[in-house]
Coordinates of C-alpha atoms and ligand atoms in Angstrom, one line a residue:
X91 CA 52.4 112.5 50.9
X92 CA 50.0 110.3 48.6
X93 CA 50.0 106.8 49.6
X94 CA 50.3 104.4 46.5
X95 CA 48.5 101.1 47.5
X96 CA 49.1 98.0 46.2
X97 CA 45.9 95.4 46.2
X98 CA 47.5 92.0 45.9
X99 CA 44.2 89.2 44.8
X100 CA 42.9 92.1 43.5
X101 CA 40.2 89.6 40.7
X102 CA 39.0 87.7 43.9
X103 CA 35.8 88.6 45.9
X104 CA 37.0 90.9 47.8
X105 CA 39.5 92.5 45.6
X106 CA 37.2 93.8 43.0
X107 CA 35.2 95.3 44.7
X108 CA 37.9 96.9 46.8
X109 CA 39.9 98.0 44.2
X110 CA 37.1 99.9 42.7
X111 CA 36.5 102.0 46.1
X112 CA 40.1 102.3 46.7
X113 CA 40.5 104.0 43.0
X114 CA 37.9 106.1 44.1
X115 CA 39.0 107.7 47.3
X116 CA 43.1 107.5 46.1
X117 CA 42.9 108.4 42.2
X118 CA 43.3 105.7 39.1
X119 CA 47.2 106.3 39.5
X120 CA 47.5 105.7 43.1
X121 CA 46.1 102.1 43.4
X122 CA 48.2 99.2 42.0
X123 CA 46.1 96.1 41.2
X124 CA 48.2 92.5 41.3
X125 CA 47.2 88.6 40.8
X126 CA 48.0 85.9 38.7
X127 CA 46.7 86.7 35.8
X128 CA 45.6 90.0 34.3
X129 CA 41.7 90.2 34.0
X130 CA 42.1 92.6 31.7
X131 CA 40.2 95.1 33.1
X132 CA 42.9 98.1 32.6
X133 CA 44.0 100.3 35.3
X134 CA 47.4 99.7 36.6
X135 CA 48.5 96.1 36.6
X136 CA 50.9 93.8 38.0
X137 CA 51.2 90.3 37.8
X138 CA 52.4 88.6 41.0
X139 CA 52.3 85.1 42.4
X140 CA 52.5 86.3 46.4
X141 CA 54.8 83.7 46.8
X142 CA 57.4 84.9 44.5
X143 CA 59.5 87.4 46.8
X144 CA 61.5 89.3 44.3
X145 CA 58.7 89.7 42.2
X146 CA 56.9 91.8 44.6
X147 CA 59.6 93.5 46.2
X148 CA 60.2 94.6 42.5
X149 CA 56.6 95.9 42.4
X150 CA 56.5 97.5 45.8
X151 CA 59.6 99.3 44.7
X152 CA 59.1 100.2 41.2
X153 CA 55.7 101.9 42.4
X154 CA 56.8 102.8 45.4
X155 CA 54.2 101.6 47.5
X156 CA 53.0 102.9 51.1
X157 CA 49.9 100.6 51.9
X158 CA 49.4 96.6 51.0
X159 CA 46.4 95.2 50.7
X160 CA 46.7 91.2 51.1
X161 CA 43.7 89.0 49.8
X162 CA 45.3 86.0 48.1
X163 CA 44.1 83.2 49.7
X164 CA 43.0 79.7 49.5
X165 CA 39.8 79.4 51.0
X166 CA 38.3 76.6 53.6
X167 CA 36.3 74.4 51.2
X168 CA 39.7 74.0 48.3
X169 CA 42.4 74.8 51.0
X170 CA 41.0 71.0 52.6
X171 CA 41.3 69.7 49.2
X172 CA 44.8 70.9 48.9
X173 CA 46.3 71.4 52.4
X174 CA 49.7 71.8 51.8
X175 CA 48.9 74.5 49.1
X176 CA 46.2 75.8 51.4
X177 CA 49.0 76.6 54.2
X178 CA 51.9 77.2 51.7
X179 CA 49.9 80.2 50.1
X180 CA 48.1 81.4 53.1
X181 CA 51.4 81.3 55.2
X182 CA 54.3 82.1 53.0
X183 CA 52.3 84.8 51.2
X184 CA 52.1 86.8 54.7
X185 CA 55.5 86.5 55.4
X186 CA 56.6 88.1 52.1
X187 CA 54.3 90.3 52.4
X188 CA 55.1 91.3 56.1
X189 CA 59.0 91.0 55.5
X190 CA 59.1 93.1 52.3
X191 CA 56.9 95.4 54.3
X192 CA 58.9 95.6 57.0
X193 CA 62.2 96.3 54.8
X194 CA 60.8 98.8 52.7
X195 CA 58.9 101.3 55.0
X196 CA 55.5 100.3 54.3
X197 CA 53.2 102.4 56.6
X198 CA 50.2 99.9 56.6
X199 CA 48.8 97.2 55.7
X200 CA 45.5 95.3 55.7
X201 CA 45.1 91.3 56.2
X202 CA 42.1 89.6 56.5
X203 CA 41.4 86.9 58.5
X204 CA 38.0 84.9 59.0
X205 CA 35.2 83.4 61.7
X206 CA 37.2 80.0 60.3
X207 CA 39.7 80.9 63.2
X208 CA 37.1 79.7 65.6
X209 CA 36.3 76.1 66.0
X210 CA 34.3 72.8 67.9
X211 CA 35.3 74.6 70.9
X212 CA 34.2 78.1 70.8
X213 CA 31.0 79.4 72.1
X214 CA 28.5 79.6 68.6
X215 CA 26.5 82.1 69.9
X216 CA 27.6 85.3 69.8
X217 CA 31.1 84.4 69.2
X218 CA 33.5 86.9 71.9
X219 CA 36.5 88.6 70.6
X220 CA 38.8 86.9 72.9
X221 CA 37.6 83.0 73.4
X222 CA 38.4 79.6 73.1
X223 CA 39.7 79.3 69.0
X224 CA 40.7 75.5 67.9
X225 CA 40.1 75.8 64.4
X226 CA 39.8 72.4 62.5
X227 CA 40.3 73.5 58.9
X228 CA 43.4 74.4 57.0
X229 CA 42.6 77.2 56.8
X230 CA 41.4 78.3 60.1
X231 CA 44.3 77.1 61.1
X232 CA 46.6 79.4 58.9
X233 CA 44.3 82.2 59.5
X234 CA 44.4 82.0 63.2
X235 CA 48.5 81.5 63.0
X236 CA 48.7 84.6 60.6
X237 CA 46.7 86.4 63.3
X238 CA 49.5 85.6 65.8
X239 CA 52.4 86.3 63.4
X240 CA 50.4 89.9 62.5
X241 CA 50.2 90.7 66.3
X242 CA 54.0 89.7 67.0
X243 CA 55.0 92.1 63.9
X244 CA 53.3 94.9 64.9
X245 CA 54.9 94.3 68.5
X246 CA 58.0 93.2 68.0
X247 CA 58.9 95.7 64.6
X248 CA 56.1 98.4 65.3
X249 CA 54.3 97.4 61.8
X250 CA 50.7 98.9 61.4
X251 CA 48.5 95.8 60.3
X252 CA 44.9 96.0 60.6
X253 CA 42.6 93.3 60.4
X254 CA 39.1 91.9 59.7
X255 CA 37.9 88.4 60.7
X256 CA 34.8 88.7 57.8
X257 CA 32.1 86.4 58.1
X258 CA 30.5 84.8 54.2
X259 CA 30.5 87.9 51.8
X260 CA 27.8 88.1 50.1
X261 CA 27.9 90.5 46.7
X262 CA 26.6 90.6 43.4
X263 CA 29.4 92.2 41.5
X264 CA 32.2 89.2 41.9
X265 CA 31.8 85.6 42.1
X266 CA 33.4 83.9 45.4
X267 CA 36.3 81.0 45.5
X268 CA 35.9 77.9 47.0
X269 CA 34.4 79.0 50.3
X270 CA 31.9 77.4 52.4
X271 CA 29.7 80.4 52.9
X272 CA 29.6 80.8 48.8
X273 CA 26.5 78.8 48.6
X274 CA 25.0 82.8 50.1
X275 CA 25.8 83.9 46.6
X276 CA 25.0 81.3 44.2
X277 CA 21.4 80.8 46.0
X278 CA 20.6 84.2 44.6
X279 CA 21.9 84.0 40.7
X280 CA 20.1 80.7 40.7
X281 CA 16.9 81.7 41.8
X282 CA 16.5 84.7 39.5
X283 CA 18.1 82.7 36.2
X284 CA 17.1 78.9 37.5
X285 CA 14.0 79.4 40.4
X286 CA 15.4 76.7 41.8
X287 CA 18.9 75.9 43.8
X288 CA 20.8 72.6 45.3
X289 CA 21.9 73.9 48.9
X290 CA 25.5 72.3 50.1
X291 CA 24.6 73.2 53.5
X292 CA 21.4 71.7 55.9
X293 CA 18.5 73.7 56.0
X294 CA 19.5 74.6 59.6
X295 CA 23.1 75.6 59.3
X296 CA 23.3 79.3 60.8
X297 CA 26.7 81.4 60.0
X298 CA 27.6 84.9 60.6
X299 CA 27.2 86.6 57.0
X300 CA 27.7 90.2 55.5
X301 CA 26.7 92.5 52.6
X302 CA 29.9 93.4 50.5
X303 CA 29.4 96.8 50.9
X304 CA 29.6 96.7 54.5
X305 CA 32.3 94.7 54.3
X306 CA 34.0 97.2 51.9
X307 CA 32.9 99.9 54.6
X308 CA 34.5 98.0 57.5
X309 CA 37.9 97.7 55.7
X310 CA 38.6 101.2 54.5
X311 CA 37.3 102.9 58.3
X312 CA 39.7 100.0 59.9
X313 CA 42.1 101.2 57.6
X314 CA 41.2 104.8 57.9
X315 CA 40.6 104.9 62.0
X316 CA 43.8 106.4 64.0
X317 CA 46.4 104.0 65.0
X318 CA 45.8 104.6 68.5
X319 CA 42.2 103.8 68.1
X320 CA 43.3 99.9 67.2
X321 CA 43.3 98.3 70.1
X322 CA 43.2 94.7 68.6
X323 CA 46.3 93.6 66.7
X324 CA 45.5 90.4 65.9
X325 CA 42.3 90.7 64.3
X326 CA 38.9 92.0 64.9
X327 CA 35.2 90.5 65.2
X328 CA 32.6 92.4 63.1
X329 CA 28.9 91.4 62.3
X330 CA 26.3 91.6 59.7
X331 CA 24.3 89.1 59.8
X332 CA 23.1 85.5 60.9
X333 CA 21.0 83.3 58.7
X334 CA 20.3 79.8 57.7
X335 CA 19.8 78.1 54.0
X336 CA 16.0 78.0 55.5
X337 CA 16.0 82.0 56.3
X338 CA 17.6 82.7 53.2
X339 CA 15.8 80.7 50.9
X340 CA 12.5 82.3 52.4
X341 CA 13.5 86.1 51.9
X342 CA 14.1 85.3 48.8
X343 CA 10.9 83.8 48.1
X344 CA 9.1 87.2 49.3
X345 CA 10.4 88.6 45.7
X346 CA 10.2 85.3 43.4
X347 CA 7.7 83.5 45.0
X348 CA 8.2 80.5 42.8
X349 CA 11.8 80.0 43.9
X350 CA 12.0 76.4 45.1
X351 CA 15.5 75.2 47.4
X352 CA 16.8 71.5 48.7
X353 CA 19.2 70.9 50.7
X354 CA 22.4 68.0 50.3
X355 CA 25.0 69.0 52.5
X356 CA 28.1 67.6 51.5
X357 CA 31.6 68.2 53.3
X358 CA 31.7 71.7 53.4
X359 CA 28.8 71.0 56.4
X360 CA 30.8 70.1 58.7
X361 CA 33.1 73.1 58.2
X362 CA 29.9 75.0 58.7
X363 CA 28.9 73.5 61.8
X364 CA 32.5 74.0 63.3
X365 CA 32.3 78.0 62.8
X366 CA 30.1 80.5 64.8
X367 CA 26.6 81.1 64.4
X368 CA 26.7 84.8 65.3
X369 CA 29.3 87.0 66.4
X370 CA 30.3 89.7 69.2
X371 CA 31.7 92.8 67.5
X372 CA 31.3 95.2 70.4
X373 CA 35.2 95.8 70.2
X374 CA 35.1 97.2 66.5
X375 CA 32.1 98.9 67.1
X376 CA 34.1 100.7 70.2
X377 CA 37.3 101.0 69.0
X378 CA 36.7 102.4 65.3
X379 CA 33.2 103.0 65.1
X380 CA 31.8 99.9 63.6
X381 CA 28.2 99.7 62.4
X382 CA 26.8 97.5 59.4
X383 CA 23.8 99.3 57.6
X384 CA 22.4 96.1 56.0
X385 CA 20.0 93.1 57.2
X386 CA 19.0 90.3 55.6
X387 CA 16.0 91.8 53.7
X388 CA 17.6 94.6 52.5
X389 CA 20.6 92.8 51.2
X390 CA 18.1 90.3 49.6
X391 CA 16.3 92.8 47.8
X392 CA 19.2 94.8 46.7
X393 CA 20.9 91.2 45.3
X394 CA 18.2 90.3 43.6
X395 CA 17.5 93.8 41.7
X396 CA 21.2 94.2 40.8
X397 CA 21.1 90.3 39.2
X398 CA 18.0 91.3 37.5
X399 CA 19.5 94.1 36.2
X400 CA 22.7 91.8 35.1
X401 CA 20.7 89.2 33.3
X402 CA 18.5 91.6 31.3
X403 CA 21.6 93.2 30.1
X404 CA 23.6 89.8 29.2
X405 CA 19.9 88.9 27.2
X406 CA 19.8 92.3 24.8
X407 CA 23.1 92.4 24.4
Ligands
LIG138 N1 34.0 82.8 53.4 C1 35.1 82.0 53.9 C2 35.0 80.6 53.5 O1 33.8 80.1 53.5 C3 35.3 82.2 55.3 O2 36.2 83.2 55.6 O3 35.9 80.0 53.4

């Protein structure tokens, strides 16, 4: 049977970029994109608030969905600005999604959570799968309690969820939303429109990071791996990368040398500095095979040609 997949945040980050791979390996007709409002992009369409139960039970039923894709979320830097939002999204959105699932024979489904589920108390160096987590944000916190309520699912009811905690994303083709690791992204546009870029983070401020297409990569082989293969049910540790502002700023600088970066931390540091340096993702790498192909000099050069390429064409057109 084809599985009809349903990509709910599919305009965020991640969900662009997804959706695009997903049309790819299940056909145009196969992949159902939801969010708030319609980017107008075409391709199937539905608009959904997660938090509005009958509206996506409709959906699920109407298209007859198989797989779920969650990635609405508030992220750590707005979700402390708004923390009852933060938790109401991050929380209730799972449980309709997980409930409706459950209801409706949905085969699988993919959550991700995030290194913000590790906090002042964890080991920062290499970060272990299994450790002490006290997250201190909003949203580590509703991250680390979805990962709980995503374990007790699949062992209490037998639902498949897979899971990811993903470091910062870094990509070129989608802008990110109110994380702290976003300032990965904007460094890049600014350097090849501006030369020059205000850092919210200290100069010093290491955090585990990732190329988008690895990240992409991770997902679908989690996704794709046998179900006896998953021997984490919570969620699962993978690795890119570890840099600071100071390490980024200076690859950079190899390709525009003129590129010029200060530092004002602001609140989002000490998020940073409550999240892990580097991680230990020796479990994914056992379990399903887990192995990202980029560093940070070749993600740095590949950024920086593909917003080249984006700027050149936004100044003929
Ligand atoms: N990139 C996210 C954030 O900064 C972490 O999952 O909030």
């Amino acid at each position: 049977m084809k599985e009809n997949i349903l990509v709910i945040g599919s305009s965020g980050q991640i969900g662009t970029e997804l959706l695009t791979e997903l049309r790819k390996l299940a056909g145009d007709d196969h992949v159902i994109a939801a969010d708030i409002k319609d980017p107008g992009t075409g391709g199937l369409f539905e608009t959904l608030d997660v938090l509005d139960g009958h509206r996506l039970l409709s959906i699920v039923k109407k298209h007859r969905i198989t797989q779920v894709y969650l990635l609405a979320a508030l992220l750590s830097a707005t979700a402390e600005k708004n923390m009852k939002l933060g938790w109401k999204l991050n929380m209730e959105g799972l449980f309709n999604v997980l409930d409706i699932a459950r209801e409706n024979g949905i085969s699988k489904i993919f959550w991700p959570s995030s290194i913000a589920v590790f906090g002042p108390g964890t080991p920062r160096k290499n970060t272990p799968q299994h450790t002490i987590m006290d997250p201190s944000t909003v949203y580590g916190i509703s991250k680390l309690a979805g990962e709980r309520w995503c374990e007790y699912y699949f062992l209490r009811f037998g639902l498949d969820i897979r899971s990811i905690r993903y470091p910062g994303l870094i990509g070129y083709k989608s802008a990110p939303g109110g994380g702290t690791t976003d300032y990965a992204v904007h460094i890049f546009h600014e350097a090849v429109i501006r030369k020059r870029y205000e850092c919210f983070l200290h100069e010093n401020t290491m955090l585990p990071m990732m190329y988008m297409p690895d990240a992409i990569k991770a997902t679908i082989d989690l996704m794709n791996a046998p179900a006896e293969k998953i021997n984490i049910r919570s969620s699962y540790n993978v690795a890119g990368m570890s840099f600071s502002p100071l390490e980024i700023a200076a690859a950079i600088q190899k390709h525009i040398p003129e590129f010029e970066c200060t530092y004002k931390p602001d609140y989002r540091q000490k998020i940073a500095e409550s999240w892990p340096e580097s991680i230990d993702d020796t479990a994914a790498r056992n379990d399903w095979n887990w192995r990202p192909s980029y560093d940070l000099h070749s993600m740095t050069g590949d950024m920086i040609e593909n917003i080249s390429l984006l700027n050149e064409k936004k100044v003929t057109l």
